[in-house]
C-alpha positions as protocol buffer text, in pm:
chain_id: "A"
residue {
  index: 1
  type: UNK
  ca { x: -7020 y: -2234 z: -4027 }
}
residue {
  index: 2
  type: UNK
  ca { x: -6843 y: -2249 z: -3691 }
}
residue {
  index: 3
  type: UNK
  ca { x: -6651 y: -1971 z: -3521 }
}
residue {
  index: 4
  type: UNK
  ca { x: -6324 y: -2157 z: -3586 }
}
residue {
  index: 5
  type: UNK
  ca { x: -6399 y: -2169 z: -3960 }
}
residue {
  index: 6
  type: UNK
  ca { x: -6480 y: -1797 z: -3963 }
}
residue {
  index: 7
  type: UNK
  ca { x: -6152 y: -1718 z: -3788 }
}
residue {
  index: 8
  type: UNK
  ca { x: -5961 y: -1940 z: -4031 }
}
residue {
  index: 9
  type: UNK
  ca { x: -6117 y: -1753 z: -4325 }
}
residue {
  index: 10
  type: UNK
  ca { x: -5959 y: -1423 z: -4211 }
}
residue {
  index: 11
  type: UNK
  ca { x: -5640 y: -1540 z: -4375 }
}
residue {
  index: 12
  type: UNK
  ca { x: -5287 y: -1422 z: -4349 }
}
residue {
  index: 13
  type: UNK
  ca { x: -5094 y: -1357 z: -4032 }
}
residue {
  index: 14
  type: UNK
  ca { x: -5387 y: -1186 z: -3861 }
}
residue {
  index: 15
  type: UNK
  ca { x: -5616 y: -1482 z: -3927 }
}
residue {
  index: 16
  type: UNK
  ca { x: -5348 y: -1723 z: -3809 }
}
residue {
  index: 17
  type: UNK
  ca { x: -5311 y: -1533 z: -3483 }
}
residue {
  index: 18
  type: UNK
  ca { x: -5688 y: -1511 z: -3430 }
}
residue {
  index: 19
  type: UNK
  ca { x: -5730 y: -1882 z: -3492 }
}
residue {
  index: 20
  type: UNK
  ca { x: -5440 y: -1959 z: -3259 }
}
residue {
  index: 21
  type: UNK
  ca { x: -5600 y: -1747 z: -2985 }
}
residue {
  index: 22
  type: UNK
  ca { x: -5923 y: -1938 z: -3045 }
}
residue {
  index: 23
  type: UNK
  ca { x: -5742 y: -2270 z: -3007 }
}
residue {
  index: 24
  type: UNK
  ca { x: -5577 y: -2140 z: -2688 }
}
residue {
  index: 25
  type: UNK
  ca { x: -5924 y: -2073 z: -2552 }
}
residue {
  index: 26
  type: UNK
  ca { x: -5858 y: -1699 z: -2527 }
}
residue {
  index: 27
  type: UNK
  ca { x: -6123 y: -1622 z: -2788 }
}
residue {
  index: 28
  type: UNK
  ca { x: -6421 y: -1580 z: -2768 }
}
residue {
  index: 29
  type: UNK
  ca { x: -6415 y: -1363 z: -2459 }
}
residue {
  index: 30
  type: UNK
  ca { x: -6761 y: -1462 z: -2337 }
}
residue {
  index: 31
  type: UNK
  ca { x: -6656 y: -1825 z: -2305 }
}
residue {
  index: 32
  type: UNK
  ca { x: -6462 y: -1940 z: -1999 }
}
residue {
  index: 33
  type: UNK
  ca { x: -6117 y: -2073 z: -2077 }
}
residue {
  index: 34
  type: UNK
  ca { x: -6077 y: -2448 z: -2017 }
}
residue {
  index: 35
  type: UNK
  ca { x: -5705 y: -2524 z: -1980 }
}
residue {
  index: 36
  type: UNK
  ca { x: -5761 y: -2890 z: -1899 }
}
residue {
  index: 37
  type: UNK
  ca { x: -5861 y: -2970 z: -2258 }
}
residue {
  index: 38
  type: UNK
  ca { x: -5573 y: -2786 z: -2419 }
}
residue {
  index: 39
  type: UNK
  ca { x: -5318 y: -2966 z: -2632 }
}
residue {
  index: 40
  type: UNK
  ca { x: -4973 y: -2985 z: -2473 }
}
residue {
  index: 41
  type: UNK
  ca { x: -4821 y: -2771 z: -2752 }
}
residue {
  index: 42
  type: UNK
  ca { x: -5063 y: -2490 z: -2671 }
}
residue {
  index: 43
  type: UNK
  ca { x: -5012 y: -2496 z: -2294 }
}
residue {
  index: 44
  type: UNK
  ca { x: -4663 y: -2346 z: -2331 }
}
residue {
  index: 45
  type: UNK
  ca { x: -4808 y: -2049 z: -2517 }
}
residue {
  index: 46
  type: UNK
  ca { x: -5058 y: -1971 z: -2242 }
}
residue {
  index: 47
  type: UNK
  ca { x: -4771 y: -1818 z: -2045 }
}
residue {
  index: 48
  type: UNK
  ca { x: -4695 y: -1594 z: -2344 }
}
residue {
  index: 49
  type: UNK
  ca { x: -5057 y: -1488 z: -2392 }
}
residue {
  index: 50
  type: UNK
  ca { x: -4995 y: -1120 z: -2314 }
}
residue {
  index: 51
  type: UNK
  ca { x: -4726 y: -1103 z: -2580 }
}
residue {
  index: 52
  type: UNK
  ca { x: -4942 y: -1290 z: -2831 }
}
residue {
  index: 53
  type: UNK
  ca { x: -5229 y: -1050 z: -2758 }
}
residue {
  index: 54
  type: UNK
  ca { x: -5002 y: -750 z: -2825 }
}
residue {
  index: 55
  type: UNK
  ca { x: -4894 y: -908 z: -3153 }
}
residue {
  index: 56
  type: UNK
  ca { x: -5257 y: -967 z: -3258 }
}
residue {
  index: 57
  type: UNK
  ca { x: -5342 y: -605 z: -3180 }
}
residue {
  index: 58
  type: UNK
  ca { x: -5050 y: -481 z: -3390 }
}
residue {
  index: 59
  type: UNK
  ca { x: -5152 y: -700 z: -3684 }
}
residue {
  index: 60
  type: UNK
  ca { x: -5514 y: -585 z: -3659 }
}
residue {
  index: 61
  type: UNK
  ca { x: -5435 y: -217 z: -3608 }
}
residue {
  index: 62
  type: UNK
  ca { x: -5196 y: -200 z: -3903 }
}
residue {
  index: 63
  type: UNK
  ca { x: -5399 y: -439 z: -4126 }
}
residue {
  index: 64
  type: UNK
  ca { x: -5101 y: -669 z: -4173 }
}
residue {
  index: 65
  type: UNK
  ca { x: -5187 y: -1003 z: -4329 }
}
residue {
  index: 66
  type: UNK
  ca { x: -4875 y: -1108 z: -4518 }
}
residue {
  index: 67
  type: UNK
  ca { x: -4506 y: -1143 z: -4440 }
}
residue {
  index: 68
  type: UNK
  ca { x: -4426 y: -873 z: -4697 }
}
residue {
  index: 69
  type: UNK
  ca { x: -4657 y: -623 z: -4525 }
}
residue {
  index: 70
  type: UNK
  ca { x: -4501 y: -710 z: -4189 }
}
residue {
  index: 71
  type: UNK
  ca { x: -4147 y: -655 z: -4314 }
}
residue {
  index: 72
  type: UNK
  ca { x: -4235 y: -331 z: -4494 }
}
residue {
  index: 73
  type: UNK
  ca { x: -4399 y: -200 z: -4175 }
}
residue {
  index: 74
  type: UNK
  ca { x: -4090 y: -301 z: -3974 }
}
residue {
  index: 75
  type: UNK
  ca { x: -3866 y: -129 z: -4229 }
}
residue {
  index: 76
  type: UNK
  ca { x: -4068 y: 192 z: -4206 }
}
residue {
  index: 77
  type: UNK
  ca { x: -4033 y: 187 z: -3827 }
}
residue {
  index: 78
  type: UNK
  ca { x: -3659 y: 132 z: -3852 }
}
residue {
  index: 79
  type: UNK
  ca { x: -3633 y: 423 z: -4096 }
}
residue {
  index: 80
  type: UNK
  ca { x: -3806 y: 650 z: -3843 }
}
residue {
  index: 81
  type: UNK
  ca { x: -3562 y: 539 z: -3575 }
}
residue {
  index: 82
  type: UNK
  ca { x: -3269 y: 598 z: -3812 }
}
residue {
  index: 83
  type: UNK
  ca { x: -3415 y: 939 z: -3900 }
}
residue {
  index: 84
  type: UNK
  ca { x: -3334 y: 1063 z: -3552 }
}
residue {
  index: 85
  type: UNK
  ca { x: -2969 y: 968 z: -3595 }
}
residue {
  index: 86
  type: UNK
  ca { x: -2962 y: 1158 z: -3924 }
}
residue {
  index: 87
  type: UNK
  ca { x: -3111 y: 1466 z: -3754 }
}
residue {
  index: 88
  type: UNK
  ca { x: -2853 y: 1451 z: -3475 }
}
residue {
  index: 89
  type: UNK
  ca { x: -2572 y: 1442 z: -3732 }
}
residue {
  index: 90
  type: UNK
  ca { x: -2735 y: 1737 z: -3908 }
}
residue {
  index: 91
  type: UNK
  ca { x: -2737 y: 1939 z: -3586 }
}
residue {
  index: 92
  type: UNK
  ca { x: -2360 y: 1893 z: -3547 }
}
residue {
  index: 93
  type: UNK
  ca { x: -2299 y: 2053 z: -3886 }
}
residue {
  index: 94
  type: UNK
  ca { x: -2318 y: 2424 z: -3940 }
}
residue {
  index: 95
  type: UNK
  ca { x: -2684 y: 2516 z: -3987 }
}
residue {
  index: 96
  type: UNK
  ca { x: -2866 y: 2838 z: -3906 }
}
residue {
  index: 97
  type: UNK
  ca { x: -3071 y: 2887 z: -3588 }
}
residue {
  index: 98
  type: UNK
  ca { x: -3409 y: 2832 z: -3756 }
}
residue {
  index: 99
  type: UNK
  ca { x: -3309 y: 2495 z: -3900 }
}
residue {
  index: 100
  type: UNK
  ca { x: -3136 y: 2400 z: -3575 }
}
residue {
  index: 101
  type: UNK
  ca { x: -3450 y: 2464 z: -3369 }
}
residue {
  index: 102
  type: UNK
  ca { x: -3669 y: 2279 z: -3622 }
}
residue {
  index: 103
  type: UNK
  ca { x: -3435 y: 1979 z: -3614 }
}
residue {
  index: 104
  type: UNK
  ca { x: -3431 y: 1980 z: -3233 }
}
residue {
  index: 105
  type: UNK
  ca { x: -3812 y: 1996 z: -3222 }
}
residue {
  index: 106
  type: UNK
  ca { x: -3833 y: 1702 z: -3463 }
}
residue {
  index: 107
  type: UNK
  ca { x: -3587 y: 1502 z: -3251 }
}
residue {
  index: 108
  type: UNK
  ca { x: -3797 y: 1575 z: -2942 }
}
residue {
  index: 109
  type: UNK
  ca { x: -4111 y: 1448 z: -3113 }
}
residue {
  index: 110
  type: UNK
  ca { x: -3930 y: 1135 z: -3233 }
}
residue {
  index: 111
  type: UNK
  ca { x: -3790 y: 1075 z: -2881 }
}
residue {
  index: 112
  type: UNK
  ca { x: -4142 y: 1065 z: -2743 }
}
residue {
  index: 113
  type: UNK
  ca { x: -4237 y: 789 z: -2985 }
}
residue {
  index: 114
  type: UNK
  ca { x: -3905 y: 604 z: -2985 }
}
residue {
  index: 115
  type: UNK
  ca { x: -3989 y: 362 z: -2704 }
}
residue {
  index: 116
  type: UNK
  ca { x: -4315 y: 271 z: -2877 }
}
residue {
  index: 117
  type: UNK
  ca { x: -4140 y: 235 z: -3215 }
}
residue {
  index: 118
  type: UNK
  ca { x: -3869 y: 7 z: -3076 }
}
residue {
  index: 119
  type: UNK
  ca { x: -4134 y: -202 z: -2902 }
}
residue {
  index: 120
  type: UNK
  ca { x: -4325 y: -240 z: -3229 }
}
residue {
  index: 121
  type: UNK
  ca { x: -4006 y: -339 z: -3415 }
}
residue {
  index: 122
  type: UNK
  ca { x: -3952 y: -609 z: -3151 }
}
residue {
  index: 123
  type: UNK
  ca { x: -4315 y: -721 z: -3193 }
}
residue {
  index: 124
  type: UNK
  ca { x: -4262 y: -748 z: -3570 }
}
residue {
  index: 125
  type: UNK
  ca { x: -3957 y: -968 z: -3514 }
}
residue {
  index: 126
  type: UNK
  ca { x: -4152 y: -1184 z: -3268 }
}
residue {
  index: 127
  type: UNK
  ca { x: -4443 y: -1217 z: -3512 }
}
residue {
  index: 128
  type: UNK
  ca { x: -4207 y: -1333 z: -3787 }
}
residue {
  index: 129
  type: UNK
  ca { x: -4062 y: -1599 z: -3556 }
}
residue {
  index: 130
  type: UNK
  ca { x: -4380 y: -1708 z: -3382 }
}
residue {
  index: 131
  type: UNK
  ca { x: -4601 y: -1730 z: -3691 }
}
residue {
  index: 132
  type: UNK
  ca { x: -4399 y: -2020 z: -3834 }
}
residue {
  index: 133
  type: UNK
  ca { x: -4407 y: -2203 z: -3500 }
}
residue {
  index: 134
  type: UNK
  ca { x: -4783 y: -2144 z: -3475 }
}
residue {
  index: 135
  type: UNK
  ca { x: -4843 y: -2290 z: -3820 }
}
residue {
  index: 136
  type: UNK
  ca { x: -4639 y: -2598 z: -3735 }
}
residue {
  index: 137
  type: UNK
  ca { x: -4815 y: -2641 z: -3400 }
}
residue {
  index: 138
  type: UNK
  ca { x: -5160 y: -2610 z: -3556 }
}
residue {
  index: 139
  type: UNK
  ca { x: -5076 y: -2859 z: -3832 }
}
residue {
  index: 140
  type: UNK
  ca { x: -4942 y: -3105 z: -3576 }
}
residue {
  index: 141
  type: UNK
  ca { x: -5248 y: -3064 z: -3353 }
}
residue {
  index: 142
  type: UNK
  ca { x: -5490 y: -3109 z: -3641 }
}
residue {
  index: 143
  type: UNK
  ca { x: -5318 y: -3427 z: -3762 }
}
residue {
  index: 144
  type: UNK
  ca { x: -5326 y: -3567 z: -3409 }
}
residue {
  index: 145
  type: UNK
  ca { x: -5695 y: -3480 z: -3379 }
}
residue {
  index: 146
  type: UNK
  ca { x: -5768 y: -3651 z: -3711 }
}
residue {
  index: 147
  type: UNK
  ca { x: -5584 y: -3962 z: -3594 }
}
residue {
  index: 148
  type: UNK
  ca { x: -5783 y: -3957 z: -3271 }
}
residue {
  index: 149
  type: UNK
  ca { x: -6111 y: -3922 z: -3460 }
}
residue {
  index: 150
  type: UNK
  ca { x: -6021 y: -4215 z: -3686 }
}
residue {
  index: 151
  type: UNK
  ca { x: -5937 y: -4428 z: -3380 }
}
residue {
  index: 152
  type: UNK
  ca { x: -6266 y: -4338 z: -3214 }
}
residue {
  index: 153
  type: UNK
  ca { x: -6456 y: -4408 z: -3534 }
}
residue {
  index: 154
  type: UNK
  ca { x: -6293 y: -4750 z: -3575 }
}
residue {
  index: 155
  type: UNK
  ca { x: -6367 y: -4836 z: -3210 }
}
residue {
  index: 156
  type: UNK
  ca { x: -6726 y: -4732 z: -3258 }
}
residue {
  index: 157
  type: UNK
  ca { x: -6755 y: -4943 z: -3574 }
}
residue {
  index: 158
  type: UNK
  ca { x: -6602 y: -5244 z: -3402 }
}
residue {
  index: 159
  type: UNK
  ca { x: -6869 y: -5233 z: -3133 }
}
residue {
  index: 160
  type: UNK
  ca { x: -7143 y: -5271 z: -3392 }
}
């Protein structure tokens, strides 16, 4: 069983991303990346490797392997972001000092995480877009490789 087959067996979005990183030459780390042998569809994504790496880390950290899990995670992040708006509206209404201070403290804690949360929402959107493109690219590359192998096999057979 090769490393590529093991990465393909991971399944889901996380497995797709790992396999794509393998095809890009980014994985495994101990192996030097050879850009000369890359397929032309993959060369464009080398410039986006930092973003792809962030997306892989998010998928791995949150154990996201399906589109449904991705969208539910994104929804939970958006609810947290919307929670701050709700708290701000609550502060404007007449509430006692204890509740006011608690709401302000909660807003402060949310503000600290807000940049991170918005960044993760953006990553979720990028994953949803990029995963379909990755699947199409990999299918196209594999069909081209199979055609190439058949050509080489027929040339080899013609020699004998």
